[in-house]
Amino acid sequence: AGCASERFTDVAPDAWYHEAIDYVLVHGLMEGTSATTFAPEAKMTRGQMVTVLYRMEQEPEITQESTFTDLEAGRYYEKAVHWAAANGIVQGMRPLIGYNYGAGEHDRVKQIYRLVLIMCAMIMMLGTVICLLVPDLLMSLFTGTQETIEAGAAALRVISAGFIVSAVSVASSGALEGLGKGGPSLIISLCRYIAVILPAAFVLSRLFGPSGVWHSFWVTEAVTAVISLAVYKKAVLPVNSISSFA
């Protein structure tokens, strides 16, 4: 009896991946690129990857759809992408940094962190520019009262001072979650939303009045950025130590 891949002209019987191709064909995990080709040397796309994972899980029912704008309806990987997104498999940095950490690719972990940090900073820079140039336009989307618009615009200009530096805590917290270090990530979140901002808002409001509350936002982001770097470096120190001995 022939093997499952015998119909493919590009799969040699003595190829090192021959048995693996037979396995994925028999178990319905993958199909050929045509009736006679499998393309064993081709690169695997994200759509193909999540489709294989989805089939390995016996194609469970989709209970939540993703919000990806480049996901074309009706494509073979549509349901697989919805499933992967709902289960955190294609959620940006976290699975990537976690996978490379588990694989011992510590240099890649550092590269991913730096890349995400730069991306976050660029996004926050755009937000800063918008808040500085057209804060009144942003406020008018939520209210028509001129007094409220003016007060909100003034607040946005002050708060936006902390947008760019907040990229440090956002990237560090996300990276730590991807590395499975929930404790250090929680410390960063607590600093941003409780431990630093509440005392800062209290003290600054006493010193500068209501406007002090708005200033407490950028002060909090600046302080938390320093704390985030310290927490992140301490949490990934074993990674650096391991890579130095590899």
PDB file of C-alpha atoms in Angstrom, residues 4-190:
ATOM      1  CA  ALA A   4      -0.448   9.356   1.962  1.00  0.00           C
ATOM      2  CA  SER A   5       2.030  11.651   0.225  1.00  0.00           C
ATOM      3  CA  GLU A   6       2.782   9.478  -2.811  1.00  0.00           C
ATOM      4  CA  ARG A   7       0.612  11.661  -5.061  1.00  0.00           C
ATOM      5  CA  PHE A   8       2.857  14.665  -4.492  1.00  0.00           C
ATOM      6  CA  THR A   9       5.646  14.937  -7.024  1.00  0.00           C
ATOM      7  CA  ASP A  10       7.688  17.295  -4.803  1.00  0.00           C
ATOM      8  CA  VAL A  11       7.867  14.931  -1.805  1.00  0.00           C
ATOM      9  CA  ALA A  12      10.726  12.482  -2.265  1.00  0.00           C
ATOM     10  CA  PRO A  13      10.354   9.074  -0.556  1.00  0.00           C
ATOM     11  CA  ASP A  14      13.720   9.521   1.172  1.00  0.00           C
ATOM     12  CA  ALA A  15      13.124  13.132   2.308  1.00  0.00           C
ATOM     13  CA  TRP A  16      13.654  13.718   6.029  1.00  0.00           C
ATOM     14  CA  TYR A  17      10.151  15.211   6.351  1.00  0.00           C
ATOM     15  CA  HIS A  18       8.384  12.415   4.433  1.00  0.00           C
ATOM     16  CA  GLU A  19       6.857  10.687   7.464  1.00  0.00           C
ATOM     17  CA  ALA A  20       5.827  14.019   8.987  1.00  0.00           C
ATOM     18  CA  ILE A  21       3.930  14.941   5.811  1.00  0.00           C
ATOM     19  CA  ASP A  22       2.219  11.553   5.848  1.00  0.00           C
ATOM     20  CA  TYR A  23       1.159  12.211   9.435  1.00  0.00           C
ATOM     21  CA  VAL A  24      -0.404  15.637   8.827  1.00  0.00           C
ATOM     22  CA  LEU A  25      -2.198  14.326   5.732  1.00  0.00           C
ATOM     23  CA  VAL A  26      -3.623  11.251   7.442  1.00  0.00           C
ATOM     24  CA  HIS A  27      -4.816  13.280  10.434  1.00  0.00           C
ATOM     25  CA  GLY A  28      -6.313  16.058   8.311  1.00  0.00           C
ATOM     26  CA  LEU A  29      -4.029  18.765   9.673  1.00  0.00           C
ATOM     27  CA  MET A  30      -2.732  19.917   6.289  1.00  0.00           C
ATOM     28  CA  GLU A  31      -3.480  19.518   2.594  1.00  0.00           C
ATOM     29  CA  GLY A  32      -1.450  19.967  -0.575  1.00  0.00           C
ATOM     30  CA  THR A  33      -1.085  23.206  -2.484  1.00  0.00           C
ATOM     31  CA  SER A  34      -2.489  21.371  -5.515  1.00  0.00           C
ATOM     32  CA  ALA A  35      -3.488  17.857  -6.489  1.00  0.00           C
ATOM     33  CA  THR A  36       0.138  16.919  -7.145  1.00  0.00           C
ATOM     34  CA  THR A  37       2.224  19.324  -5.017  1.00  0.00           C
ATOM     35  CA  PHE A  38       2.739  19.848  -1.286  1.00  0.00           C
ATOM     36  CA  ALA A  39       5.408  22.598  -1.396  1.00  0.00           C
ATOM     37  CA  PRO A  40       7.448  21.255   1.539  1.00  0.00           C
ATOM     38  CA  GLU A  41      10.058  24.018   1.239  1.00  0.00           C
ATOM     39  CA  ALA A  42       7.539  26.891   1.206  1.00  0.00           C
ATOM     40  CA  LYS A  43       7.238  29.291   4.124  1.00  0.00           C
ATOM     41  CA  MET A  44       4.282  28.822   6.469  1.00  0.00           C
ATOM     42  CA  THR A  45       1.910  31.785   6.767  1.00  0.00           C
ATOM     43  CA  ARG A  46       0.153  32.844   9.958  1.00  0.00           C
ATOM     44  CA  GLY A  47      -3.124  31.702   8.414  1.00  0.00           C
ATOM     45  CA  GLN A  48      -1.737  28.233   7.769  1.00  0.00           C
ATOM     46  CA  MET A  49      -0.258  28.003  11.253  1.00  0.00           C
ATOM     47  CA  VAL A  50      -3.482  28.812  13.099  1.00  0.00           C
ATOM     48  CA  THR A  51      -5.421  26.485  10.769  1.00  0.00           C
ATOM     49  CA  VAL A  52      -3.200  23.560  11.751  1.00  0.00           C
ATOM     50  CA  LEU A  53      -3.590  24.387  15.452  1.00  0.00           C
ATOM     51  CA  TYR A  54      -7.352  24.738  15.009  1.00  0.00           C
ATOM     52  CA  ARG A  55      -7.583  21.338  13.349  1.00  0.00           C
ATOM     53  CA  MET A  56      -5.440  19.778  16.074  1.00  0.00           C
ATOM     54  CA  GLU A  57      -8.085  20.951  18.546  1.00  0.00           C
ATOM     55  CA  GLN A  58     -10.778  19.221  16.458  1.00  0.00           C
ATOM     56  CA  GLU A  59     -12.117  22.536  15.132  1.00  0.00           C
ATOM     57  CA  PRO A  60     -14.091  23.701  18.198  1.00  0.00           C
ATOM     58  CA  GLU A  61     -17.127  25.943  17.831  1.00  0.00           C
ATOM     59  CA  ILE A  62     -16.391  29.643  17.350  1.00  0.00           C
ATOM     60  CA  THR A  63     -17.906  31.715  20.160  1.00  0.00           C
ATOM     61  CA  GLN A  64     -16.142  35.017  19.534  1.00  0.00           C
ATOM     62  CA  GLU A  65     -15.075  36.735  16.336  1.00  0.00           C
ATOM     63  CA  SER A  66     -11.828  38.648  15.984  1.00  0.00           C
ATOM     64  CA  THR A  67     -11.615  42.291  14.928  1.00  0.00           C
ATOM     65  CA  PHE A  68      -8.824  41.950  12.358  1.00  0.00           C
ATOM     66  CA  THR A  69      -9.563  44.211   9.392  1.00  0.00           C
ATOM     67  CA  ASP A  70      -7.379  42.187   7.002  1.00  0.00           C
ATOM     68  CA  LEU A  71      -9.239  38.914   7.601  1.00  0.00           C
ATOM     69  CA  GLU A  72     -11.120  38.168   4.401  1.00  0.00           C
ATOM     70  CA  ALA A  73     -14.465  36.432   4.886  1.00  0.00           C
ATOM     71  CA  GLY A  74     -14.731  32.963   3.431  1.00  0.00           C
ATOM     72  CA  ARG A  75     -11.030  32.162   3.429  1.00  0.00           C
ATOM     73  CA  TYR A  76     -10.039  28.692   4.643  1.00  0.00           C
ATOM     74  CA  TYR A  77      -8.390  30.128   7.752  1.00  0.00           C
ATOM     75  CA  GLU A  78     -11.234  32.478   8.789  1.00  0.00           C
ATOM     76  CA  LYS A  79     -12.626  30.313  11.601  1.00  0.00           C
ATOM     77  CA  ALA A  80      -9.132  29.332  12.717  1.00  0.00           C
ATOM     78  CA  VAL A  81      -8.132  32.991  13.117  1.00  0.00           C
ATOM     79  CA  HIS A  82     -11.271  33.761  15.154  1.00  0.00           C
ATOM     80  CA  TRP A  83     -10.511  30.769  17.393  1.00  0.00           C
ATOM     81  CA  ALA A  84      -6.831  31.696  17.770  1.00  0.00           C
ATOM     82  CA  ALA A  85      -7.647  35.303  18.645  1.00  0.00           C
ATOM     83  CA  ALA A  86     -10.227  34.258  21.248  1.00  0.00           C
ATOM     84  CA  ASN A  87      -7.691  31.932  22.863  1.00  0.00           C
ATOM     85  CA  GLY A  88      -4.814  34.420  22.937  1.00  0.00           C
ATOM     86  CA  ILE A  89      -2.711  32.648  20.313  1.00  0.00           C
ATOM     87  CA  VAL A  90      -2.394  35.591  17.923  1.00  0.00           C
ATOM     88  CA  GLN A  91      -2.495  38.427  20.433  1.00  0.00           C
ATOM     89  CA  GLY A  92       0.476  40.536  19.410  1.00  0.00           C
ATOM     90  CA  MET A  93       3.665  40.422  21.476  1.00  0.00           C
ATOM     91  CA  ARG A  94       2.707  38.016  24.279  1.00  0.00           C
ATOM     92  CA  PRO A  95       2.708  34.693  22.392  1.00  0.00           C
ATOM     93  CA  LEU A  96       5.792  35.706  20.403  1.00  0.00           C
ATOM     94  CA  ILE A  97       7.892  36.645  23.386  1.00  0.00           C
ATOM     95  CA  GLY A  98       6.624  33.656  25.363  1.00  0.00           C
ATOM     96  CA  TYR A  99       7.418  31.224  22.551  1.00  0.00           C
ATOM     97  CA  ASN A 100      10.963  32.532  22.073  1.00  0.00           C
ATOM     98  CA  TYR A 101      11.579  32.571  25.827  1.00  0.00           C
ATOM     99  CA  GLY A 102      10.497  28.932  26.075  1.00  0.00           C
ATOM    100  CA  ALA A 103      12.674  28.035  23.085  1.00  0.00           C
ATOM    101  CA  GLY A 104      15.712  29.584  24.741  1.00  0.00           C
ATOM    102  CA  GLU A 105      15.962  32.365  22.140  1.00  0.00           C
ATOM    103  CA  HIS A 106      16.823  35.044  24.680  1.00  0.00           C
ATOM    104  CA  ASP A 107      18.299  37.442  22.136  1.00  0.00           C
ATOM    105  CA  ARG A 108      15.004  37.377  20.272  1.00  0.00           C
ATOM    106  CA  VAL A 109      13.177  38.128  23.509  1.00  0.00           C
ATOM    107  CA  LYS A 110      15.253  41.300  23.824  1.00  0.00           C
ATOM    108  CA  GLN A 111      14.671  42.213  20.183  1.00  0.00           C
ATOM    109  CA  ILE A 112      10.906  41.773  20.483  1.00  0.00           C
ATOM    110  CA  TYR A 113      10.840  43.897  23.623  1.00  0.00           C
ATOM    111  CA  ARG A 114      12.791  46.704  21.970  1.00  0.00           C
ATOM    112  CA  LEU A 115      10.636  46.564  18.846  1.00  0.00           C
ATOM    113  CA  VAL A 116       7.393  46.721  20.833  1.00  0.00           C
ATOM    114  CA  LEU A 117       8.792  49.552  22.939  1.00  0.00           C
ATOM    115  CA  ILE A 118       9.557  51.562  19.799  1.00  0.00           C
ATOM    116  CA  MET A 119       6.139  50.803  18.305  1.00  0.00           C
ATOM    117  CA  CYS A 120       4.375  51.856  21.509  1.00  0.00           C
ATOM    118  CA  ALA A 121       6.394  55.063  21.647  1.00  0.00           C
ATOM    119  CA  MET A 122       5.488  55.902  18.038  1.00  0.00           C
ATOM    120  CA  ILE A 123       1.795  55.305  18.668  1.00  0.00           C
ATOM    121  CA  MET A 124       1.915  57.390  21.835  1.00  0.00           C
ATOM    122  CA  MET A 125       3.776  60.128  19.967  1.00  0.00           C
ATOM    123  CA  LEU A 126       0.955  60.285  17.449  1.00  0.00           C
ATOM    124  CA  GLY A 127      -1.551  60.506  20.286  1.00  0.00           C
ATOM    125  CA  THR A 128       0.457  63.295  21.873  1.00  0.00           C
ATOM    126  CA  VAL A 129       0.497  65.313  18.661  1.00  0.00           C
ATOM    127  CA  ILE A 130      -3.250  64.918  18.208  1.00  0.00           C
ATOM    128  CA  CYS A 131      -3.987  65.947  21.804  1.00  0.00           C
ATOM    129  CA  LEU A 132      -1.761  69.001  21.491  1.00  0.00           C
ATOM    130  CA  LEU A 133      -3.075  70.142  18.113  1.00  0.00           C
ATOM    131  CA  VAL A 134      -6.809  69.411  18.249  1.00  0.00           C
ATOM    132  CA  PRO A 135      -7.832  68.651  21.860  1.00  0.00           C
ATOM    133  CA  ASP A 136     -11.007  70.704  21.505  1.00  0.00           C
ATOM    134  CA  LEU A 137     -12.039  68.643  18.484  1.00  0.00           C
ATOM    135  CA  LEU A 138     -11.587  65.446  20.470  1.00  0.00           C
ATOM    136  CA  MET A 139     -13.663  66.779  23.352  1.00  0.00           C
ATOM    137  CA  SER A 140     -16.424  67.920  21.001  1.00  0.00           C
ATOM    138  CA  LEU A 141     -16.983  64.272  20.088  1.00  0.00           C
ATOM    139  CA  PHE A 142     -18.323  63.672  23.599  1.00  0.00           C
ATOM    140  CA  THR A 143     -19.998  66.934  24.566  1.00  0.00           C
ATOM    141  CA  GLY A 144     -21.424  70.075  23.011  1.00  0.00           C
ATOM    142  CA  THR A 145     -20.964  72.326  26.046  1.00  0.00           C
ATOM    143  CA  GLN A 146     -18.279  74.889  25.270  1.00  0.00           C
ATOM    144  CA  GLU A 147     -17.135  75.244  28.862  1.00  0.00           C
ATOM    145  CA  THR A 148     -16.644  71.494  29.180  1.00  0.00           C
ATOM    146  CA  ILE A 149     -14.809  71.370  25.860  1.00  0.00           C
ATOM    147  CA  GLU A 150     -12.384  74.086  26.959  1.00  0.00           C
ATOM    148  CA  ALA A 151     -11.725  72.428  30.319  1.00  0.00           C
ATOM    149  CA  GLY A 152     -11.272  69.012  28.723  1.00  0.00           C
ATOM    150  CA  ALA A 153      -8.938  70.394  26.056  1.00  0.00           C
ATOM    151  CA  ALA A 154      -6.736  71.955  28.719  1.00  0.00           C
ATOM    152  CA  ALA A 155      -6.672  68.649  30.605  1.00  0.00           C
ATOM    153  CA  LEU A 156      -5.738  66.673  27.474  1.00  0.00           C
ATOM    154  CA  ARG A 157      -2.798  68.963  26.754  1.00  0.00           C
ATOM    155  CA  VAL A 158      -1.406  68.317  30.225  1.00  0.00           C
ATOM    156  CA  ILE A 159      -2.170  64.589  30.382  1.00  0.00           C
ATOM    157  CA  SER A 160      -0.645  63.957  26.950  1.00  0.00           C
ATOM    158  CA  ALA A 161       2.751  64.921  28.363  1.00  0.00           C
ATOM    159  CA  GLY A 162       2.951  61.406  29.786  1.00  0.00           C
ATOM    160  CA  PHE A 163       1.883  59.484  26.680  1.00  0.00           C
ATOM    161  CA  ILE A 164       5.306  58.791  25.176  1.00  0.00           C
ATOM    162  CA  VAL A 165       6.994  57.767  28.421  1.00  0.00           C
ATOM    163  CA  SER A 166       4.050  55.454  29.195  1.00  0.00           C
ATOM    164  CA  ALA A 167       5.303  53.217  26.371  1.00  0.00           C
ATOM    165  CA  VAL A 168       7.925  51.874  28.783  1.00  0.00           C
ATOM    166  CA  SER A 169       5.418  50.573  31.315  1.00  0.00           C
ATOM    167  CA  VAL A 170       3.043  49.283  28.627  1.00  0.00           C
ATOM    168  CA  ALA A 171       5.784  47.351  26.819  1.00  0.00           C
ATOM    169  CA  SER A 172       7.340  46.060  30.046  1.00  0.00           C
ATOM    170  CA  SER A 173       4.029  44.886  31.475  1.00  0.00           C
ATOM    171  CA  GLY A 174       3.065  43.113  28.257  1.00  0.00           C
ATOM    172  CA  ALA A 175       6.473  41.470  27.941  1.00  0.00           C
ATOM    173  CA  LEU A 176       6.337  40.190  31.510  1.00  0.00           C
ATOM    174  CA  GLU A 177       2.894  38.707  30.906  1.00  0.00           C
ATOM    175  CA  GLY A 178       4.230  36.923  27.833  1.00  0.00           C
ATOM    176  CA  LEU A 179       7.078  35.524  29.913  1.00  0.00           C
ATOM    177  CA  GLY A 180       4.600  34.162  32.440  1.00  0.00           C
ATOM    178  CA  LYS A 181       5.683  36.615  35.130  1.00  0.00           C
ATOM    179  CA  GLY A 182       2.319  37.879  36.295  1.00  0.00           C
ATOM    180  CA  GLY A 183       3.587  39.176  39.646  1.00  0.00           C
ATOM    181  CA  PRO A 184       6.046  41.739  38.272  1.00  0.00           C
ATOM    182  CA  SER A 185       3.503  42.771  35.630  1.00  0.00           C
ATOM    183  CA  LEU A 186       0.932  43.349  38.371  1.00  0.00           C
ATOM    184  CA  ILE A 187       3.377  45.584  40.231  1.00  0.00           C
ATOM    185  CA  ILE A 188       3.629  47.845  37.191  1.00  0.00           C
ATOM    186  CA  SER A 189      -0.157  48.003  36.821  1.00  0.00           C
ATOM    187  CA  LEU A 190      -0.627  48.798  40.515  1.00  0.00           C
TER     188      LEU A 190
END
